[in-house]
Coordinates of C-alpha atoms and ligand atoms in Angstrom, one line a residue:
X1122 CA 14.6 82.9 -258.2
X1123 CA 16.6 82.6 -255.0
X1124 CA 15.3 81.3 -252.1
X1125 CA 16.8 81.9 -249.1
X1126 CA 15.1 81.3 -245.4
X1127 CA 15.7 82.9 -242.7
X1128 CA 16.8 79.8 -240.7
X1129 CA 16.7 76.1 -241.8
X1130 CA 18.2 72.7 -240.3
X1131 CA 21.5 70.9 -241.9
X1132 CA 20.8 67.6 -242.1
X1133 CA 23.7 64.8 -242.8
X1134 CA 23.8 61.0 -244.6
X1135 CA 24.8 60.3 -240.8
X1136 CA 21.5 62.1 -239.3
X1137 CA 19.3 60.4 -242.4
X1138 CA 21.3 56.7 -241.3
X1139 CA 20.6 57.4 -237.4
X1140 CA 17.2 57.7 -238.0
X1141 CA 16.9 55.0 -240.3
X1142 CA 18.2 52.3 -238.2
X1143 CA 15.5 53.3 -235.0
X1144 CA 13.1 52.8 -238.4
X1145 CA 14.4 49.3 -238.3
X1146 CA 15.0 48.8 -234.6
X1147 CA 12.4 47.4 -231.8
X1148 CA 11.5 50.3 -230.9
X1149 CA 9.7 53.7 -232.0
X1150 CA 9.0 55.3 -229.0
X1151 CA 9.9 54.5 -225.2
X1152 CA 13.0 52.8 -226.1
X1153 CA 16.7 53.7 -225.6
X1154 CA 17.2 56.3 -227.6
X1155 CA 15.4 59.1 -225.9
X1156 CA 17.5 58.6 -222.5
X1157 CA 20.9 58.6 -224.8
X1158 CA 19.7 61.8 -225.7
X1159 CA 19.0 63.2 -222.4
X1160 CA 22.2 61.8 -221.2
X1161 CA 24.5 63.2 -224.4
X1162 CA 22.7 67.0 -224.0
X1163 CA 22.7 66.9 -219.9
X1164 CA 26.7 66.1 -220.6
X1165 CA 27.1 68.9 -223.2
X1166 CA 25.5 71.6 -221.1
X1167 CA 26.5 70.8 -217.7
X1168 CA 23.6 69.8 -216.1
X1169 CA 22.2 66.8 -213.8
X1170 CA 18.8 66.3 -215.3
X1171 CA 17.6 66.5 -218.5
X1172 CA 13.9 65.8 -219.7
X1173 CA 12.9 65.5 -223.1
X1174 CA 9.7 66.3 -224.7
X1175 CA 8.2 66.9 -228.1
X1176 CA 8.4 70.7 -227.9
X1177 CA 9.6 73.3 -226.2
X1178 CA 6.5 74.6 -225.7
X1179 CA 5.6 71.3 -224.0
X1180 CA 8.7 71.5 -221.6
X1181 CA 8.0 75.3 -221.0
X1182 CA 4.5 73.9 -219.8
X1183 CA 5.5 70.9 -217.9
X1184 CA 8.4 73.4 -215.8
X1185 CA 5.5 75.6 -214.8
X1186 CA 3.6 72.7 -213.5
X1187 CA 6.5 71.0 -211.7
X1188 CA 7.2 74.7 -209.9
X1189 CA 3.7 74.6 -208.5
X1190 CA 2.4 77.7 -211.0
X1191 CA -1.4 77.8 -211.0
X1192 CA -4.8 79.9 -210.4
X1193 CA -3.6 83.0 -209.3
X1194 CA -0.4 83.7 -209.7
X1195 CA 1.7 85.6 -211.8
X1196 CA 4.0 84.7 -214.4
X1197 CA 6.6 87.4 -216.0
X1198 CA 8.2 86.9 -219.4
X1199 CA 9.9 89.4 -221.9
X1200 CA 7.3 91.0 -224.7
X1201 CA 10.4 90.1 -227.3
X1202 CA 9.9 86.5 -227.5
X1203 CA 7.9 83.7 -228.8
X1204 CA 4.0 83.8 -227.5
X1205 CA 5.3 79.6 -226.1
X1206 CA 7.4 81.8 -223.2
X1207 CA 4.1 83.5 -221.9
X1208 CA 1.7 80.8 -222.8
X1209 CA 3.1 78.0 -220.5
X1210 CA 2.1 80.5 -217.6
X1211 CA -2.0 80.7 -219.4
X1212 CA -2.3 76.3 -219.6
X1213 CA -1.4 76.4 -215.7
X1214 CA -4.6 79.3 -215.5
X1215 CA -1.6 81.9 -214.1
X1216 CA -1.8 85.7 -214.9
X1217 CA 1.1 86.6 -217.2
X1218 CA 3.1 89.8 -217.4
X1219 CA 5.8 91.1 -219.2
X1220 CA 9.4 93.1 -218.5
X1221 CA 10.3 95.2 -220.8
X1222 CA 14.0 94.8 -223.0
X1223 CA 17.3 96.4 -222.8
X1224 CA 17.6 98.6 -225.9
X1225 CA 21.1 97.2 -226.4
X1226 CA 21.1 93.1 -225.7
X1227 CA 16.7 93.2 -226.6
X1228 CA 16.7 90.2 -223.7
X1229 CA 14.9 91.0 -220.5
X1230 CA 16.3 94.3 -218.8
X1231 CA 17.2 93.5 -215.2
X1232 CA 16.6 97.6 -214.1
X1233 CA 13.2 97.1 -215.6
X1234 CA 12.8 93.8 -214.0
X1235 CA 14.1 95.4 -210.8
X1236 CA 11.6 98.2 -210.9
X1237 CA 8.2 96.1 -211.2
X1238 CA 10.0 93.5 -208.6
X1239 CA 9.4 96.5 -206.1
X1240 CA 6.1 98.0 -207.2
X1241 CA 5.2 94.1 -207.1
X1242 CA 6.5 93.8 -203.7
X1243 CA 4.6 96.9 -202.4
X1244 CA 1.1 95.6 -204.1
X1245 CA 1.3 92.1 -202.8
X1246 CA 1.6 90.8 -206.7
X1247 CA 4.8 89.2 -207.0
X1248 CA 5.2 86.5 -209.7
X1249 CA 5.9 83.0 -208.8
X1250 CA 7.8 82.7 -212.0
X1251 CA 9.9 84.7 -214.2
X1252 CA 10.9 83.4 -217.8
X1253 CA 13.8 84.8 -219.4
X1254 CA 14.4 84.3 -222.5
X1255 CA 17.8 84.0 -224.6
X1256 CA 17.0 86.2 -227.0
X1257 CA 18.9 85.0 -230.3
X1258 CA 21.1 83.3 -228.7
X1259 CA 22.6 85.2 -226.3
X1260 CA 21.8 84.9 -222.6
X1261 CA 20.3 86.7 -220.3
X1262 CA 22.4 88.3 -217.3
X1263 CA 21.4 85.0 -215.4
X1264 CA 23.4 85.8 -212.3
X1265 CA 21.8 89.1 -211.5
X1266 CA 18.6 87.7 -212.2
X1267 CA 19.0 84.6 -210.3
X1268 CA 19.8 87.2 -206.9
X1269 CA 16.8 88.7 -207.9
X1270 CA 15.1 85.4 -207.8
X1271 CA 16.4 84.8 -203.8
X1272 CA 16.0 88.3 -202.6
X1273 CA 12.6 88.1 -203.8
X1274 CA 11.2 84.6 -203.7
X1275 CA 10.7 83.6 -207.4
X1276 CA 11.5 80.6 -209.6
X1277 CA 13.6 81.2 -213.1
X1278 CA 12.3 79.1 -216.0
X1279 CA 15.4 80.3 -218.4
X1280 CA 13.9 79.4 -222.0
X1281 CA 17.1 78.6 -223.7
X1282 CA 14.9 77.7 -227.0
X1283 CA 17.8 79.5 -229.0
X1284 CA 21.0 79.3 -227.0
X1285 CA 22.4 75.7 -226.6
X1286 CA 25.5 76.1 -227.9
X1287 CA 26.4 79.3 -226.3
X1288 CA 27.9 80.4 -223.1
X1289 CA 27.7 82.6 -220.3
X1290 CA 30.4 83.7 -218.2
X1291 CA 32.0 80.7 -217.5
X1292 CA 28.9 78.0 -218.0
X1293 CA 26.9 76.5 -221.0
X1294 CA 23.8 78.1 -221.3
X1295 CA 20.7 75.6 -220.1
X1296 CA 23.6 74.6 -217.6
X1297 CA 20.8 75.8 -214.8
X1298 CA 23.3 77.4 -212.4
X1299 CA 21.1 80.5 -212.5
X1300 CA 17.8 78.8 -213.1
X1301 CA 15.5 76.4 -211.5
X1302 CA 14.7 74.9 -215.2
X1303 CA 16.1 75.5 -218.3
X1304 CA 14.1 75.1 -222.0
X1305 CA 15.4 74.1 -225.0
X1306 CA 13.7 73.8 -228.5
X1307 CA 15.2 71.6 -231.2
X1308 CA 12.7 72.7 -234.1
X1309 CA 14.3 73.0 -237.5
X1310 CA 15.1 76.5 -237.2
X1311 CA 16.8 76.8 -234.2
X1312 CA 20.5 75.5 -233.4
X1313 CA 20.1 71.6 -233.9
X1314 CA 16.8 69.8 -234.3
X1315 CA 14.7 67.2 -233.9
X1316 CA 12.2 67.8 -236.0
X1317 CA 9.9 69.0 -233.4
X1318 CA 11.3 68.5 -229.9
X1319 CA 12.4 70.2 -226.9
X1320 CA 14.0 69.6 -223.4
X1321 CA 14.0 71.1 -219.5
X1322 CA 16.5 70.5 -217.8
X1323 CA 17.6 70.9 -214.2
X1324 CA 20.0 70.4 -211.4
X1325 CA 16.8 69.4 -208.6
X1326 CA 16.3 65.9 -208.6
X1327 CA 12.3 66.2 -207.4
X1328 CA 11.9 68.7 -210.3
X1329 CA 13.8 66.3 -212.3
X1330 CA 11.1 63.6 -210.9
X1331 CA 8.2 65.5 -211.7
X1332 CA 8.8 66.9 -215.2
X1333 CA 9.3 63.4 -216.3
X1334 CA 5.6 62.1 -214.5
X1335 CA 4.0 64.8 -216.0
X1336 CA 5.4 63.9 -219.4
X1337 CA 3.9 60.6 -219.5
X1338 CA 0.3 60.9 -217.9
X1339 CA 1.5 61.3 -213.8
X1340 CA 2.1 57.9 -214.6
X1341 CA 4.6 55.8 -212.4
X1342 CA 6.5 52.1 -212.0
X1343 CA 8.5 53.7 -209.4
X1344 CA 7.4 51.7 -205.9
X1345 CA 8.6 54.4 -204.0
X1346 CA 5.9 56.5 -205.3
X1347 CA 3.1 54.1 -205.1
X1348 CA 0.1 54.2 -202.6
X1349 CA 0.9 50.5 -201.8
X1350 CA 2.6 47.7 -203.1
X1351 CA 2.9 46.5 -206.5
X1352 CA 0.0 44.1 -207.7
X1353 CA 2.3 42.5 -209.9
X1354 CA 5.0 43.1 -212.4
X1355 CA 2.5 44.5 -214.9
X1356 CA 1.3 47.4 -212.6
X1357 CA 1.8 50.8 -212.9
X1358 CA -0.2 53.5 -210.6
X1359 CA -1.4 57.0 -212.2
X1360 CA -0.5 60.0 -208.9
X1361 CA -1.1 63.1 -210.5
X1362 CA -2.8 64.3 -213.8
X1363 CA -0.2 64.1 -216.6
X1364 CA 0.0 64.1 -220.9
X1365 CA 1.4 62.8 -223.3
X1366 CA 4.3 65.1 -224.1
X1367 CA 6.6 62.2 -225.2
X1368 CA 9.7 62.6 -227.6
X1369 CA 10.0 59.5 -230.0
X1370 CA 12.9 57.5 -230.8
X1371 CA 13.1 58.8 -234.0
X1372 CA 13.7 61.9 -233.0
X1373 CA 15.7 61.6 -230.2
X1374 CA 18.2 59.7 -232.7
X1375 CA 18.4 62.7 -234.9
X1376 CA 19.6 64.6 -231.9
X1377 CA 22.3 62.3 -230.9
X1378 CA 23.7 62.7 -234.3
X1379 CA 22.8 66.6 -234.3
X1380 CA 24.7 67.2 -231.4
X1381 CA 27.8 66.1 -232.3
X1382 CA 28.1 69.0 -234.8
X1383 CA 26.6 71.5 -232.5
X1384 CA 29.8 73.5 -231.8
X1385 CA 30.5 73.3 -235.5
X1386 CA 27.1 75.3 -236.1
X1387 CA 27.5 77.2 -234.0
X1388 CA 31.3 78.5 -235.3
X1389 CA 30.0 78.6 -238.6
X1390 CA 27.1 81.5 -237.5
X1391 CA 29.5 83.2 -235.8
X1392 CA 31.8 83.4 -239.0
X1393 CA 28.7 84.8 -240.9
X1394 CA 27.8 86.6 -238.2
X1395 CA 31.0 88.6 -237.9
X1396 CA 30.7 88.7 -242.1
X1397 CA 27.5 90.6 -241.8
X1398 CA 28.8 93.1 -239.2
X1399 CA 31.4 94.2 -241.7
X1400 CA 29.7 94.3 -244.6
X1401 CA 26.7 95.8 -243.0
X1402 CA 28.8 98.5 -242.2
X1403 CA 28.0 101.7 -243.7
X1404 CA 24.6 100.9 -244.5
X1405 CA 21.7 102.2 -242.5
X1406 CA 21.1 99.2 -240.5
X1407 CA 22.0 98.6 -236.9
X1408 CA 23.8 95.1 -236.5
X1409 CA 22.9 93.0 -233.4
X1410 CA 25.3 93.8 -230.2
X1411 CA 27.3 91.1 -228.3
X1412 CA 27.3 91.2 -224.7
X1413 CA 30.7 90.2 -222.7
X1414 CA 29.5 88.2 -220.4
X1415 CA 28.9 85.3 -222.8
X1416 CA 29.3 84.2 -226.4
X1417 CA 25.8 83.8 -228.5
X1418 CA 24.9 80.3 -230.1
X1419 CA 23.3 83.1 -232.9
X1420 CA 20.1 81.8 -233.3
X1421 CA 19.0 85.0 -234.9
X1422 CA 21.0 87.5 -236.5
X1423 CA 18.7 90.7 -235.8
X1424 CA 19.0 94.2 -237.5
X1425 CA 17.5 96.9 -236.8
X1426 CA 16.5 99.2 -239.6
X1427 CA 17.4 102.5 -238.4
X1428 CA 14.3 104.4 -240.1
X1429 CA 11.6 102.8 -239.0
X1430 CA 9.3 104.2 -241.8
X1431 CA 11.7 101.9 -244.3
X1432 CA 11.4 98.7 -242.4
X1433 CA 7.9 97.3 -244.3
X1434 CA 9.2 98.5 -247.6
X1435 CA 12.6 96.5 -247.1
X1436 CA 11.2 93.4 -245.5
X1437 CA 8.7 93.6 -249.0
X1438 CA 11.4 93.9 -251.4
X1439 CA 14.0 91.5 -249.7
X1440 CA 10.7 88.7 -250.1
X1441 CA 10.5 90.0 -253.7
X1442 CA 14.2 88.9 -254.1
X1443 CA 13.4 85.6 -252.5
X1444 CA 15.3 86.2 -249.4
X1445 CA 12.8 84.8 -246.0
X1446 CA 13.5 87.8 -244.1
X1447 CA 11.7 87.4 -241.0
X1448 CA 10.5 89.5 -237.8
X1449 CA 11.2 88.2 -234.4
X1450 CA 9.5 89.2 -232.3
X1451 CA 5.5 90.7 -232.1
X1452 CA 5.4 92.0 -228.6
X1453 CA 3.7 89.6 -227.2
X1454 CA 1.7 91.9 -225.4
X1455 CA 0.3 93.2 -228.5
X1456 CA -1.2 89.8 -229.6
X1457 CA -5.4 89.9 -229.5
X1458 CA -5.0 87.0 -226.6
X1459 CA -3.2 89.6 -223.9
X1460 CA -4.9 92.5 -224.9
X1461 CA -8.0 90.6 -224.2
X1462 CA -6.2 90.2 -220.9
X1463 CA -5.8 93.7 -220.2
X1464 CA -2.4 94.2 -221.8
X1465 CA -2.5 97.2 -224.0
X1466 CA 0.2 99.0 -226.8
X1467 CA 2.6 101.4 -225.1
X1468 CA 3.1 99.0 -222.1
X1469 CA 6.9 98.0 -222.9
X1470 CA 7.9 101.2 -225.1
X1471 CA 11.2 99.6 -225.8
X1472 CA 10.2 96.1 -226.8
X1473 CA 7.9 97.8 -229.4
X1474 CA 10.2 100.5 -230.4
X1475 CA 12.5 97.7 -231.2
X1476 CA 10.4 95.7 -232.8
X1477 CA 9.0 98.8 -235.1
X1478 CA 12.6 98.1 -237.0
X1479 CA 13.7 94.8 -236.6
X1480 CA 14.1 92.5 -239.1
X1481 CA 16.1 89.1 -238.9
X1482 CA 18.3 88.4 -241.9
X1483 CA 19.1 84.9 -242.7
X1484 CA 21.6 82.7 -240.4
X1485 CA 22.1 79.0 -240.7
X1486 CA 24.8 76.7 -240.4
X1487 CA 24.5 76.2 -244.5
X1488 CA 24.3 79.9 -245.7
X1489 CA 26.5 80.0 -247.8
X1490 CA 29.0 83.4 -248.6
X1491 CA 27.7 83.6 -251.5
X1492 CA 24.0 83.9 -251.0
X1493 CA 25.0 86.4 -247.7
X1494 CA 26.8 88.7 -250.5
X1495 CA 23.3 88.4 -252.0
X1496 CA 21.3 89.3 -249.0
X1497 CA 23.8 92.3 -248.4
X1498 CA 23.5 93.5 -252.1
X1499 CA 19.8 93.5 -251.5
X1500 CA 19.7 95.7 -248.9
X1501 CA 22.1 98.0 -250.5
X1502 CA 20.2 98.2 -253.4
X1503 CA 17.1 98.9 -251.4
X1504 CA 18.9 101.4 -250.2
Ligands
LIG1838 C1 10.9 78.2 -230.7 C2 10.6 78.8 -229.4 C3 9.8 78.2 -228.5 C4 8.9 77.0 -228.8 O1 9.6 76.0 -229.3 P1 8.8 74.7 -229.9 O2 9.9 73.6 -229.8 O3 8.5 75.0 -231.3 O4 7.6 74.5 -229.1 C5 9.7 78.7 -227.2 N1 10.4 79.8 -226.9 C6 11.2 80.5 -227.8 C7 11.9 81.7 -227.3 C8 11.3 80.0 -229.1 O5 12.0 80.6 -229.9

C-alpha cells in the first residue's frame, strides 16, 4: 500500500550532522545557534529583525502583544486559514473577526476587507489588527492592504507560516515592507522546518525589542531597560510579564542547514506544481490560480472539486489508495470556539463555498513523478 502525505519535511546527512554536533556542543539552548538563525533568515527575506520562537503560533501571539492588542479590541483574520491566525488575537482577550476570500487567490479579499473597513469605521469598531494570511504560499496583495492599514489606522500581522520562499512584486515575502510583523512557521509540513519552530520578523527596532522580552519571561540584562543600576554581573531585572517561547539550539541548527536548500524546494514544487496543472487538465477538478504580482513558495497545492457533492467520496477513496489527501482550510468561523463567540455558518459565503470543494493534493520537495502520476490516476479513476 502506498503512502503518500500530503506534505512532509526533506531531511539531509547534512541536516542529521548539523544537529548532531549542537548534541555534542556546550550548548542546547540559549547558545549561538538560535541568533545564526535569525541572522541567515533576516538575510534571506530582507528584513532588519528577526525573532525566533518555538512556533508560529507562539510568534503570532507574541506580535499581538508587542502591537499593544488586548481587552477590547478587534482582531480581523481570513476564515481560510489555520485557527493559530485567529487565536493569537483570543490569548491577548481581543474580539476576533474574519474577511471573507477572493474566489480566485482564496487569500483575504481586499473589496471585502474594504467594505467592513467602512461599516467598521461608521460603528466605532475598527480592528487594531488585521492578519493576513499567505494562503499556500502565495501572498496577499500586501500593498493595497498596507494603504488600507494607514488610511485607517491598523497594524498588519502578515502570517507568512507558508510563504518563505516566495515573492511579491519585487520583495521576499516576510520581507515586512507591507507589514508591521511578519510570521513564519517552520513545522515539518511547511517549506523548511525545524521541527517545531517559528519566527516574527520586523523592520521596527522597539517591536524587534519587545517580541524578544516577551519571548523569554519580560526578562532583561539590558541596562538601558533597568529601573536602576545593575546589582552586579549576575543580575537580570523581570519589566513586563513574558513566557517561555524559546527556540532551542537544536532546532535552530536544522534551520541553518534547511535554508540553504530553501530555493531548491521551493523550484522543485513549482515543477510539480506546473506537472499537476497539466495533467489535471481535463478532469473535473479546478487547479489552484497564480496571481501576477508574486510567485508562490507552494505550500499547498489546492483543488477544488468542481461538484461539491463528489468531494467527501474522493477525499474517501484517495485515503483508501493511501494518498494523505488533506482539507485546508475549516472556516474558522465555523469551529465550536467562534460560534460560541457569536460567529455563525453563512458569515463568509465564499470562504465556505470554497472550502465545500477543496481538497489539497500532495506537494513536497520529495514527491516524486512517479507517485504524482499515482495521485493523478487516482482521481481519474475516481472519476
Ligand atoms: C502552520 C500554521 C500556523 C501555526 O504554525 P505552528 O508553527 O505549527 O504554530 C499558523 N498559521 C498558519 C497559516 C499555518 O499554516
Amino acid at each position: 500500500m502506498k503512502n503518500i502525505p500530503y506534505g512532509r519535511q526533506d531531511i539531509s546527512d547534512e541536516d542529521i550532522a548539523a544537529v548532531v554536533a549542537v548534541l555534542k556542543s556546550d550548548f542546547l539552548t540559549q547558545g549561538p545557534n538560535v541568533p545564526a538563525f535569525e541572522k541567515a533568515i533576516a538575510d534571506y527575506v530582507g528584513v532588519e529583525h528577526a525573532v525566533a520562537v518555538n512556533s508560529a503560533t507562539s510568534a503570532l501571539h507574541i506580535a499581538c502583544m508587542a502591537l499593544g492588542l488586548e481587552s477590547g479590541d478587534w482582531l480581523w483574520t481570513t476564515p481560510n486559514t489555520f485557527v493559530a491566525s485567529a487565536n493569537c488575537g483570543r490569548y491577548c482577550g481581543a474580539n476576533v473577526s474574519f474577511v471573507d476570500i477572493d474566489k480566485d487567490t482564496y487569500n483575504m479579499s481586499v473589496d471585502a476587507l474594504k467594505d467592513k473597513l467602512k461599516t467598521a469605521k461608521a460603528a466605532g469598531n475598527l480592528p487594531k489588527i488585521v492578519v493576513p494570511v499567505a494562503f499556500a504560499g502565495q501572498s496577499c496583495e500586501m500593498a493595497e492592504i498596507h494603504a488600507l492599514s494607514k488610511e485607517y489606522g491598523f497594524f498588519v500581522i502578515e502570517d507568512a507560516s507558508h510563504a518563505i520562499g516566495g515573492n511579491y512584486l519585487d520583495t521576499k515575502i516576510g520581507c515586512s515592507k507591507y507589514a508591521d510583523i511578519s510570521i513564519l512557521s517552520f513545522h515539518p509540513v511547511k517549506i523548511i522546518t525545524t521541527a517545531e519552530g517559528g519566527m516574527a520578523l520586523t523592520n521596527n527596532a522597539e517591536l524587534a525589542e519587545k517580541l524578544q522580552s516577551y519571548r523569554s519571561h519580560g526578562i532583561t540584562r539590558d541596562p538601558k531597560r533597568m529601573t536602576h543600576e545593575a546589582d552586579g554581573a549576575w543580575y537580570y531585572q523581570q519589566v513586563e510579564l513574558g513566557l517561555n517561547y524559546r527556540m532551542t539550539e537544536l532546532q535552530a541548527a536544522l534551520g541553518v542547514s534547511q535554508l540553504k536548500r530553501i530555493d531548491e524546494f521551493v523550484a522543485t514544487r513549482h515543477k510539480l506544481a506546473k506537472r499537476y496543472d497539466e495533467l489535471l487538465a481535463g478532469l473535473p477538478v479546478t487547479t489552484p490560480a497564480q496571481a501576477k504580482s508574486g510567485h508562490s513558495a507552494l505550500h499547498l497545492y489546492p483543488v477544488q472539486v468542481k461538484d461539491a457533492a463528489k468531494r467527501q467520496a474522493l477525499f474517501d477513496f484517495m485515503r483508501s489508495k493511501g494518498i494523505g489527501v488533506n482539507v485546508h482550510y475549516i472556516p474558522v468561523h465555523t469551529q465550536p470556539y467562534y460560534q460560541e463567540l457569536g460567529c455563525k455558518p453563512g458569515d463568509y459565503p465564499e470562504a465556505e463555498a470554497y472550502y465545500s470543494r477543496a481538497l489539497s493534493l500532495p506537494l513536497y520537495a520529495t514527491l516524486t513523478e512517479a507517485d504524482q502520476d499515482y495521485v493523478v490516476d487516482c482521481i481519474r479513476e475516481f472519476f
